């Protein structure tokens, strides 16, 4: 309505929990429009390290081709048809144009200022992917700014910090009163148990590595280095397998094999030879990894380690596959690259009762993989429960997940009154563990009501995926929470409208899709196919970001639907060399036919 009436308007919509579209209408020539959006991002804790990850760019998504409906006719003209389905019905909404860095200067200039108030004396503060300048305010506070001032949005921003003391706080309790309810946030990090006192349990580890086109460049280097490190950590008595996938899939061994020198040597050679190319057909690889031929053998703990950038659009199919097939397997997602699909990673790890680890650069491989193996090799805290002594509590998550070494259990709760205590119980390996937190000790916090609502919405989405509720029930829950707490979801959006019309009568509107940068470290040709030719030399980058030139965008080619008899699945990148050879053969055949029909001598005869 605002758009049609000439009023300036901004609309923020959710495509995925980590993809949002911002639309602005009625911008006049030469005008600047400011749209201010606020969002929350929980800080993650792992052992003594706290981290904040700010997403900066949406990586291009691989969207599997729609399934073409086939019909079988009977002689009388009737028949049966298989339903036509599209695994990514909103593919147009999550496929923005992407600039070719060889032809265009980066766009989307970004400045970042972090005002860090840790709540404890700070030790090391580190930005992993951007040079920064830090200003110390006091022992527990710092101001962090990008050293270059303004940079293109082509990679996520990650900041980590540790306490100056040897250990980070292991317990936190915060409260907020909104309306007629109290909201509580509690986090507890269970103590680590020396695994020397635990009975060592053999593991069956299935490693899955993504070698599709989007993993080209530095991502495949990081993924291979991570997997090679993991192979070296296998213990005598473990067994394993390696699965690689692009638009095809290969399992190194027919079934898991002992982790002896010969098998690890074969796996090392297999992984070292991998190259990044093709599409990202993740579902077959996940199904293969969860195929458990030894499910009756309880002497092994079964773990799936899945290394990928997660650049797909059919996340819901992945979640449904995990829910249906996970069995006794636990899924540990390893996000690779400068802009991983963290929504896919965290939800897949949650459904798979595992954990998510991110590796954004090669210098993080050993540190992050060492942390992952601390989780794989040590007992998780299982059988967790929380009981409030005096207050009625609406807690999320409703069913408490297992917690791995160094991770906190985080509870968000809506209470009718802040009274009594909460007792948390569980088991660390084969030993009982419990802790009691008096609610009167909770400190004042902000944003806890929205955090609680956001996590309740995520619970509703998971319940729908696992068929524990109907889509209609899930939608009703999501809508009620989003409207009450003013959150953007797949069912709700934010809109801002300027009251005064600004577009003169008779002036028409032109629609423009703003392009994104290719994520840092990605290989453009691996994703979009070989360049035909460079239309112009790369432009110079403007550090101040004050001028963005209109760009001719390289549009991706549509992915054709696979024929019913085809074995190969669709690819994101084109086989340029094969197509050039095939094209040359077809041209030669055409020339021969042309000469025959015209009854003219061949060029070789004319000589």
XYZ file of N, CA and C in Angstrom, residues 433-604:
516
model
N 25.378 -35.975 38.828
C 25.813 -34.591 39.031
C 24.577 -33.722 39.245
N 24.666 -32.730 40.134
C 23.535 -31.820 40.354
C 24.048 -30.476 40.838
N 23.243 -29.432 40.635
C 23.549 -28.094 41.127
C 22.222 -27.385 41.389
N 22.172 -26.555 42.433
C 20.960 -25.805 42.786
C 21.261 -24.314 42.734
N 20.402 -23.553 42.037
C 20.588 -22.106 41.882
C 19.422 -21.368 42.548
N 19.663 -20.566 43.608
C 18.598 -19.744 44.207
C 18.223 -18.599 43.262
N 16.944 -18.467 42.937
C 16.515 -17.461 41.959
C 16.690 -16.043 42.488
N 16.698 -15.870 43.801
C 16.876 -14.525 44.373
C 18.247 -13.948 44.030
N 19.185 -14.786 43.636
C 20.534 -14.312 43.319
C 20.667 -13.823 41.879
N 19.596 -13.895 41.102
C 19.667 -13.503 39.688
C 19.925 -12.009 39.549
N 20.811 -11.645 38.630
C 21.116 -10.238 38.341
C 20.178 -9.727 37.257
N 20.034 -8.401 37.191
C 19.165 -7.806 36.179
C 19.774 -7.994 34.788
N 18.950 -8.346 33.830
C 19.387 -8.501 32.453
C 18.408 -7.849 31.497
N 18.797 -7.746 30.226
C 17.932 -7.137 29.217
C 17.755 -8.101 28.047
N 16.578 -8.044 27.423
C 16.330 -8.841 26.224
C 16.010 -10.298 26.496
N 15.826 -10.665 27.764
C 15.610 -12.078 28.086
C 14.244 -12.574 27.600
N 13.251 -11.693 27.603
C 11.923 -12.112 27.135
C 11.953 -12.449 25.651
N 12.667 -11.654 24.866
C 12.768 -11.929 23.430
C 13.605 -13.187 23.173
N 14.642 -13.375 23.978
C 15.453 -14.579 23.840
C 14.605 -15.821 24.125
N 13.814 -15.764 25.191
C 12.929 -16.878 25.527
C 11.951 -17.156 24.381
N 11.324 -16.089 23.853
C 10.344 -16.263 22.772
C 11.009 -16.825 21.516
N 12.206 -16.337 21.206
C 12.921 -16.822 20.025
C 13.211 -18.310 20.147
N 13.618 -18.741 21.325
C 13.925 -20.160 21.518
C 12.653 -21.003 21.540
N 11.553 -20.467 22.041
C 10.276 -21.192 21.986
C 9.810 -21.372 20.536
N 10.061 -20.351 19.713
C 9.730 -20.460 18.287
C 10.569 -21.562 17.642
N 11.866 -21.610 17.979
C 12.724 -22.668 17.443
C 12.234 -24.040 17.896
N 11.760 -24.148 19.145
C 11.205 -25.411 19.634
C 9.999 -25.837 18.807
N 9.144 -24.864 18.472
C 7.952 -25.172 17.679
C 8.327 -25.664 16.282
N 9.363 -25.052 15.700
C 9.811 -25.473 14.370
C 10.396 -26.897 14.418
N 11.170 -27.192 15.463
C 11.726 -28.536 15.615
C 10.606 -29.549 15.825
N 9.611 -29.191 16.615
C 8.472 -30.082 16.861
C 7.746 -30.407 15.564
N 7.626 -29.420 14.686
C 6.996 -29.664 13.389
C 7.853 -30.598 12.542
N 9.168 -30.376 12.514
C 10.063 -31.226 11.733
C 10.005 -32.679 12.200
N 9.915 -32.882 13.515
C 9.924 -34.231 14.077
C 8.537 -34.843 14.171
N 7.543 -34.166 13.550
C 6.169 -34.666 13.502
C 5.547 -34.804 14.892
N 6.045 -34.027 15.854
C 5.451 -34.040 17.179
C 4.256 -33.093 17.269
N 4.133 -32.225 16.277
C 2.968 -31.342 16.168
C 2.643 -31.177 14.694
N 1.437 -30.769 14.397
C 1.045 -30.543 13.012
C 1.575 -29.189 12.543
N 1.693 -28.991 11.232
C 2.104 -27.668 10.741
C 1.201 -26.550 11.238
N -0.093 -26.832 11.332
C -1.042 -25.810 11.787
C -0.784 -25.437 13.248
N -0.507 -26.431 14.076
C -0.219 -26.158 15.490
C 1.078 -25.370 15.640
N 2.087 -25.744 14.864
C 3.360 -25.021 14.920
C 3.185 -23.576 14.474
N 2.444 -23.359 13.388
C 2.212 -21.997 12.896
C 1.492 -21.142 13.930
N 0.526 -21.732 14.605
C -0.230 -20.994 15.615
C 0.693 -20.551 16.755
N 1.576 -21.445 17.186
C 2.514 -21.114 18.259
C 3.489 -20.029 17.823
N 4.066 -20.194 16.627
C 5.039 -19.222 16.114
C 4.404 -17.843 15.992
N 3.207 -17.785 15.435
C 2.544 -16.498 15.204
C 2.233 -15.786 16.524
N 1.724 -16.530 17.501
C 1.375 -15.910 18.785
C 2.611 -15.347 19.477
N 3.693 -16.113 19.511
C 4.921 -15.646 20.163
C 5.533 -14.459 19.428
N 5.541 -14.517 18.097
C 6.160 -13.450 17.310
C 5.411 -12.131 17.468
N 4.086 -12.184 17.469
C 3.304 -10.954 17.600
C 3.420 -10.364 19.000
N 3.434 -11.233 20.012
C 3.516 -10.728 21.380
C 4.873 -10.082 21.659
N 5.958 -10.675 21.094
C 7.300 -10.206 21.419
C 7.955 -9.420 20.280
N 7.180 -9.136 19.229
C 7.657 -8.295 18.119
C 8.929 -8.857 17.483
N 8.834 -10.098 16.983
C 9.966 -10.771 16.361
C 9.674 -11.067 14.898
N 10.709 -11.019 14.083
C 10.590 -11.408 12.680
C 10.740 -12.925 12.591
N 9.791 -13.579 11.943
C 9.817 -15.020 11.733
C 9.390 -15.297 10.300
N 9.222 -16.578 9.950
C 8.743 -16.887 8.606
C 7.287 -16.464 8.408
N 6.589 -16.144 9.521
C 5.182 -15.733 9.429
C 4.968 -14.257 9.740
N 5.988 -13.577 10.248
C 5.834 -12.173 10.635
C 7.000 -11.353 10.092
N 6.734 -10.101 9.779
C 7.748 -9.199 9.233
C 7.692 -7.862 9.958
N 8.718 -7.061 9.733
C 8.745 -5.697 10.261
C 8.547 -4.725 9.102
N 7.722 -3.709 9.322
C 7.535 -2.697 8.285
C 7.584 -1.309 8.912
N 8.222 -0.392 8.196
C 8.268 1.016 8.610
C 7.794 1.859 7.434
N 6.886 2.803 7.689
C 6.310 3.620 6.613
C 6.423 5.101 6.976
N 6.961 5.876 6.029
C 7.007 7.326 6.193
C 5.618 7.883 5.849
N 5.073 8.724 6.717
C 3.690 9.184 6.526
C 3.511 10.035 5.274
N 4.538 10.819 4.924
C 4.387 11.780 3.822
C 4.787 11.156 2.495
N 3.882 11.124 1.506
C 4.261 10.612 0.182
C 5.401 11.441 -0.412
N 6.360 10.771 -1.069
C 7.509 11.490 -1.616
C 7.656 11.309 -3.122
N 6.990 10.323 -3.713
C 7.109 10.111 -5.162
C 6.040 10.938 -5.872
N 6.447 11.817 -6.766
C 5.477 12.654 -7.474
C 4.535 11.813 -8.332
N 3.329 12.315 -8.543
C 2.361 11.638 -9.408
C 2.947 11.478 -10.806
N 2.757 10.323 -11.373
C 3.231 10.079 -12.734
C 4.608 9.472 -12.812
N 5.398 9.561 -11.731
C 6.730 8.946 -11.727
C 6.594 7.438 -11.492
N 7.283 6.655 -12.293
C 7.198 5.203 -12.169
C 8.314 4.662 -11.279
N 8.087 3.463 -10.780
C 9.076 2.806 -9.929
C 9.904 1.825 -10.747
N 11.171 1.730 -10.436
C 12.053 0.732 -11.048
C 12.578 -0.179 -9.945
N 12.495 -1.481 -10.180
C 12.948 -2.452 -9.190
C 14.394 -2.849 -9.459
N 15.219 -2.867 -8.422
C 16.615 -3.281 -8.553
C 16.954 -4.234 -7.417
N 17.527 -5.379 -7.759
C 18.038 -6.314 -6.756
C 19.494 -5.981 -6.492
N 19.818 -5.687 -5.254
C 21.193 -5.332 -4.936
C 22.041 -6.592 -4.817
N 23.217 -6.599 -5.428
C 24.045 -7.810 -5.424
C 24.808 -7.983 -4.118
N 25.238 -9.206 -3.891
C 26.089 -9.541 -2.759
C 27.503 -9.826 -3.250
N 28.452 -9.723 -2.340
C 29.815 -10.136 -2.657
C 29.928 -11.659 -2.619
N 30.842 -12.195 -3.400
C 31.196 -13.603 -3.263
C 31.931 -13.759 -1.938
N 31.569 -14.752 -1.108
C 32.273 -14.917 0.167
C 33.785 -15.053 -0.033
N 34.534 -14.483 0.861
C 35.998 -14.530 0.787
C 36.479 -15.973 0.743
N 37.453 -16.225 -0.127
C 38.016 -17.556 -0.240
C 37.307 -18.461 -1.216
N 36.121 -18.048 -1.720
C 35.378 -18.869 -2.682
C 35.951 -18.685 -4.081
N 35.787 -19.713 -4.904
C 36.211 -19.694 -6.299
C 34.967 -19.509 -7.166
N 34.867 -18.355 -7.825
C 33.665 -18.023 -8.591
C 33.351 -19.071 -9.657
N 34.371 -19.500 -10.382
C 34.151 -20.441 -11.476
C 33.708 -21.806 -10.965
N 34.113 -22.184 -9.761
C 33.691 -23.466 -9.202
C 32.195 -23.480 -8.902
N 31.634 -22.305 -8.661
C 30.212 -22.211 -8.309
C 29.348 -21.905 -9.525
N 29.781 -20.945 -10.347
C 28.940 -20.466 -11.439
C 29.394 -20.927 -12.809
N 30.498 -21.647 -12.902
C 30.977 -22.103 -14.200
C 32.069 -21.195 -14.732
N 32.749 -21.674 -15.752
C 33.884 -20.948 -16.317
C 33.443 -19.653 -16.974
N 34.204 -18.591 -16.748
C 33.890 -17.298 -17.357
C 34.091 -17.385 -18.872
N 33.162 -16.803 -19.626
C 33.325 -16.767 -21.084
C 34.431 -15.795 -21.463
N 34.370 -14.601 -20.894
C 35.423 -13.610 -21.085
C 35.188 -12.489 -20.088
N 36.221 -11.780 -19.771
C 36.074 -10.646 -18.869
C 35.536 -9.454 -19.642
N 34.421 -8.930 -19.173
C 33.820 -7.801 -19.883
C 34.562 -6.498 -19.620
N 35.229 -6.410 -18.474
C 36.018 -5.223 -18.182
C 36.977 -5.542 -17.038
N 38.012 -4.737 -16.908
C 38.999 -4.985 -15.863
C 38.392 -4.681 -14.502
N 38.901 -5.344 -13.457
C 38.388 -5.081 -12.113
C 38.540 -3.608 -11.742
N 37.529 -3.080 -11.043
C 37.579 -1.693 -10.615
C 38.419 -1.566 -9.354
N 38.857 -0.343 -9.078
C 39.576 -0.103 -7.838
C 38.586 -0.052 -6.692
N 39.012 -0.577 -5.556
C 38.170 -0.558 -4.372
C 38.270 0.797 -3.691
N 37.125 1.358 -3.301
C 37.104 2.610 -2.546
C 37.018 2.274 -1.064
N 38.008 2.667 -0.320
C 38.071 2.293 1.095
C 36.951 2.927 1.897
N 36.520 4.139 1.504
C 35.491 4.803 2.295
C 34.092 4.318 1.969
N 33.954 3.551 0.903
C 32.648 3.005 0.552
C 31.629 4.058 0.164
N 32.074 5.258 -0.197
C 31.132 6.340 -0.452
C 30.482 6.255 -1.825
N 31.031 5.466 -2.721
C 30.490 5.405 -4.067
C 30.411 3.957 -4.508
N 29.259 3.531 -4.912
C 29.069 2.178 -5.440
C 28.577 2.297 -6.871
N 29.369 1.838 -7.825
C 28.995 1.938 -9.233
C 27.948 0.893 -9.585
N 26.982 1.208 -10.456
C 26.054 0.186 -10.936
C 26.838 -0.923 -11.617
N 26.454 -2.164 -11.367
C 27.222 -3.295 -11.873
C 26.377 -4.163 -12.798
N 27.013 -4.652 -13.887
C 26.383 -5.646 -14.734
C 26.578 -6.993 -14.051
N 25.497 -7.671 -13.736
C 25.580 -8.870 -12.929
C 25.674 -10.108 -13.799
N 26.485 -11.032 -13.348
C 26.612 -12.317 -14.038
C 25.540 -13.230 -13.461
N 24.494 -13.498 -14.223
C 23.389 -14.303 -13.736
C 23.738 -15.780 -13.849
N 23.339 -16.545 -12.849
C 23.580 -17.975 -12.903
C 22.598 -18.644 -13.860
N 23.041 -19.682 -14.516
C 22.186 -20.406 -15.445
C 21.216 -21.271 -14.663
N 19.988 -21.445 -15.170
C 19.050 -22.323 -14.478
C 19.548 -23.762 -14.494
N 19.270 -24.493 -13.425
C 19.674 -25.888 -13.339
C 18.549 -26.745 -13.912
N 18.793 -27.476 -15.008
C 17.726 -28.266 -15.600
C 17.366 -29.438 -14.709
N 16.106 -29.888 -14.823
C 15.673 -31.052 -14.077
C 16.309 -32.297 -14.668
N 16.688 -33.219 -13.812
C 17.316 -34.441 -14.281
C 16.283 -35.355 -14.928
N 16.681 -36.036 -15.995
C 15.796 -36.995 -16.643
C 15.542 -38.147 -15.700
N 14.352 -38.821 -15.806
C 14.024 -39.891 -14.869
C 15.050 -41.007 -14.851
N 15.723 -41.271 -15.990
C 16.673 -42.376 -16.042
C 18.091 -41.951 -15.683
N 18.303 -40.670 -15.433
C 19.660 -40.188 -15.185
C 20.184 -40.711 -13.853
N 21.460 -41.004 -13.813
C 22.109 -41.445 -12.591
C 22.759 -40.267 -11.881
N 23.386 -39.367 -12.684
C 24.050 -38.207 -12.108
C 23.011 -37.191 -11.657
N 23.310 -36.507 -10.562
C 22.426 -35.488 -10.032
C 22.871 -34.125 -10.533
N 21.987 -33.089 -10.480
C 22.343 -31.784 -11.034
C 23.522 -31.157 -10.317
N 24.248 -30.297 -11.058
C 25.457 -29.654 -10.540
C 25.289 -28.145 -10.536
N 25.994 -27.511 -9.613
C 25.992 -26.043 -9.638
C 26.996 -25.527 -10.653
N 28.191 -26.102 -10.686
C 29.221 -25.657 -11.615
C 29.125 -26.466 -12.904
N 29.487 -25.838 -14.026
C 29.414 -26.535 -15.308
C 30.714 -27.253 -15.600
N 30.623 -28.373 -16.335
C 31.810 -29.067 -16.806
C 32.267 -28.388 -18.084
N 32.993 -27.286 -17.962
C 33.305 -26.450 -19.111
C 34.133 -27.204 -20.151
N 35.157 -27.935 -19.698
C 36.024 -28.613 -20.644
C 35.266 -29.696 -21.410
N 34.444 -30.470 -20.702
C 33.665 -31.515 -21.366
C 32.703 -30.903 -22.367
N 32.064 -29.804 -21.975
C 31.107 -29.162 -22.881
C 31.805 -28.603 -24.112
N 33.038 -28.076 -23.941
C 33.763 -27.544 -25.097
C 34.112 -28.674 -26.069
N 34.529 -29.832 -25.508
C 34.848 -30.968 -26.369
C 33.600 -31.449 -27.108
N 32.482 -31.598 -26.319
C 31.242 -32.052 -26.937
C 30.780 -31.067 -27.999
N 30.927 -29.770 -27.694
C 30.532 -28.758 -28.675
C 31.358 -28.849 -29.946
N 32.677 -29.087 -29.782
C 33.538 -29.228 -30.966
C 33.136 -30.410 -31.823
N 32.793 -31.541 -31.169
C 32.362 -32.732 -31.919
C 31.078 -32.443 -32.687
N 30.130 -31.783 -32.010
C 28.855 -31.468 -32.671
C 29.071 -30.527 -33.853
N 29.969 -29.561 -33.700
C 30.255 -28.652 -34.813
C 30.874 -29.402 -35.987
N 31.772 -30.349 -35.701
C 32.387 -31.138 -36.771
C 31.348 -31.963 -37.509
N 30.432 -32.590 -36.751
C 29.366 -33.388 -37.378
C 28.492 -32.495 -38.252
N 28.167 -31.306 -37.711
C 27.335 -30.386 -38.492
C 28.022 -29.972 -39.791
N 29.338 -29.745 -39.727
C 30.093 -29.355 -40.912
C 30.078 -30.474 -41.949
N 30.248 -31.719 -41.477
C 30.211 -32.864 -42.401
C 28.855 -32.951 -43.102
N 27.789 -32.855 -42.307
C 26.443 -32.931 -42.891
C 26.212 -31.791 -43.873
N 26.721 -30.611 -43.519
C 26.554 -29.463 -44.402
C 27.252 -29.706 -45.725
N 28.489 -30.218 -45.689
C 29.241 -30.474 -46.919
C 28.559 -31.539 -47.777
N 28.009 -32.582 -47.113
C 27.341 -33.642 -47.872
C 26.108 -33.108 -48.574
N 25.307 -32.333 -47.832
C 24.066 -31.826 -48.428
C 24.346 -30.830 -49.549
N 25.427 -30.069 -49.430
C 25.763 -29.096 -50.481
C 26.619 -29.716 -51.586
N 27.074 -30.992 -51.380
C 27.916 -31.695 -52.356
C 29.160 -30.895 -52.728
N 29.800 -30.336 -51.684
C 31.036 -29.590 -51.896
C 32.191 -30.378 -51.300
N 33.423 -30.196 -51.799
C 34.566 -30.929 -51.253
C 34.876 -30.480 -49.832
N 35.414 -31.420 -49.033
C 35.830 -31.084 -47.684
C 37.046 -30.173 -47.758
N 37.283 -29.390 -46.718
C 38.443 -28.484 -46.729
C 39.751 -29.205 -47.016
N 39.937 -30.441 -46.505
C 41.189 -31.162 -46.737
C 41.340 -31.547 -48.209
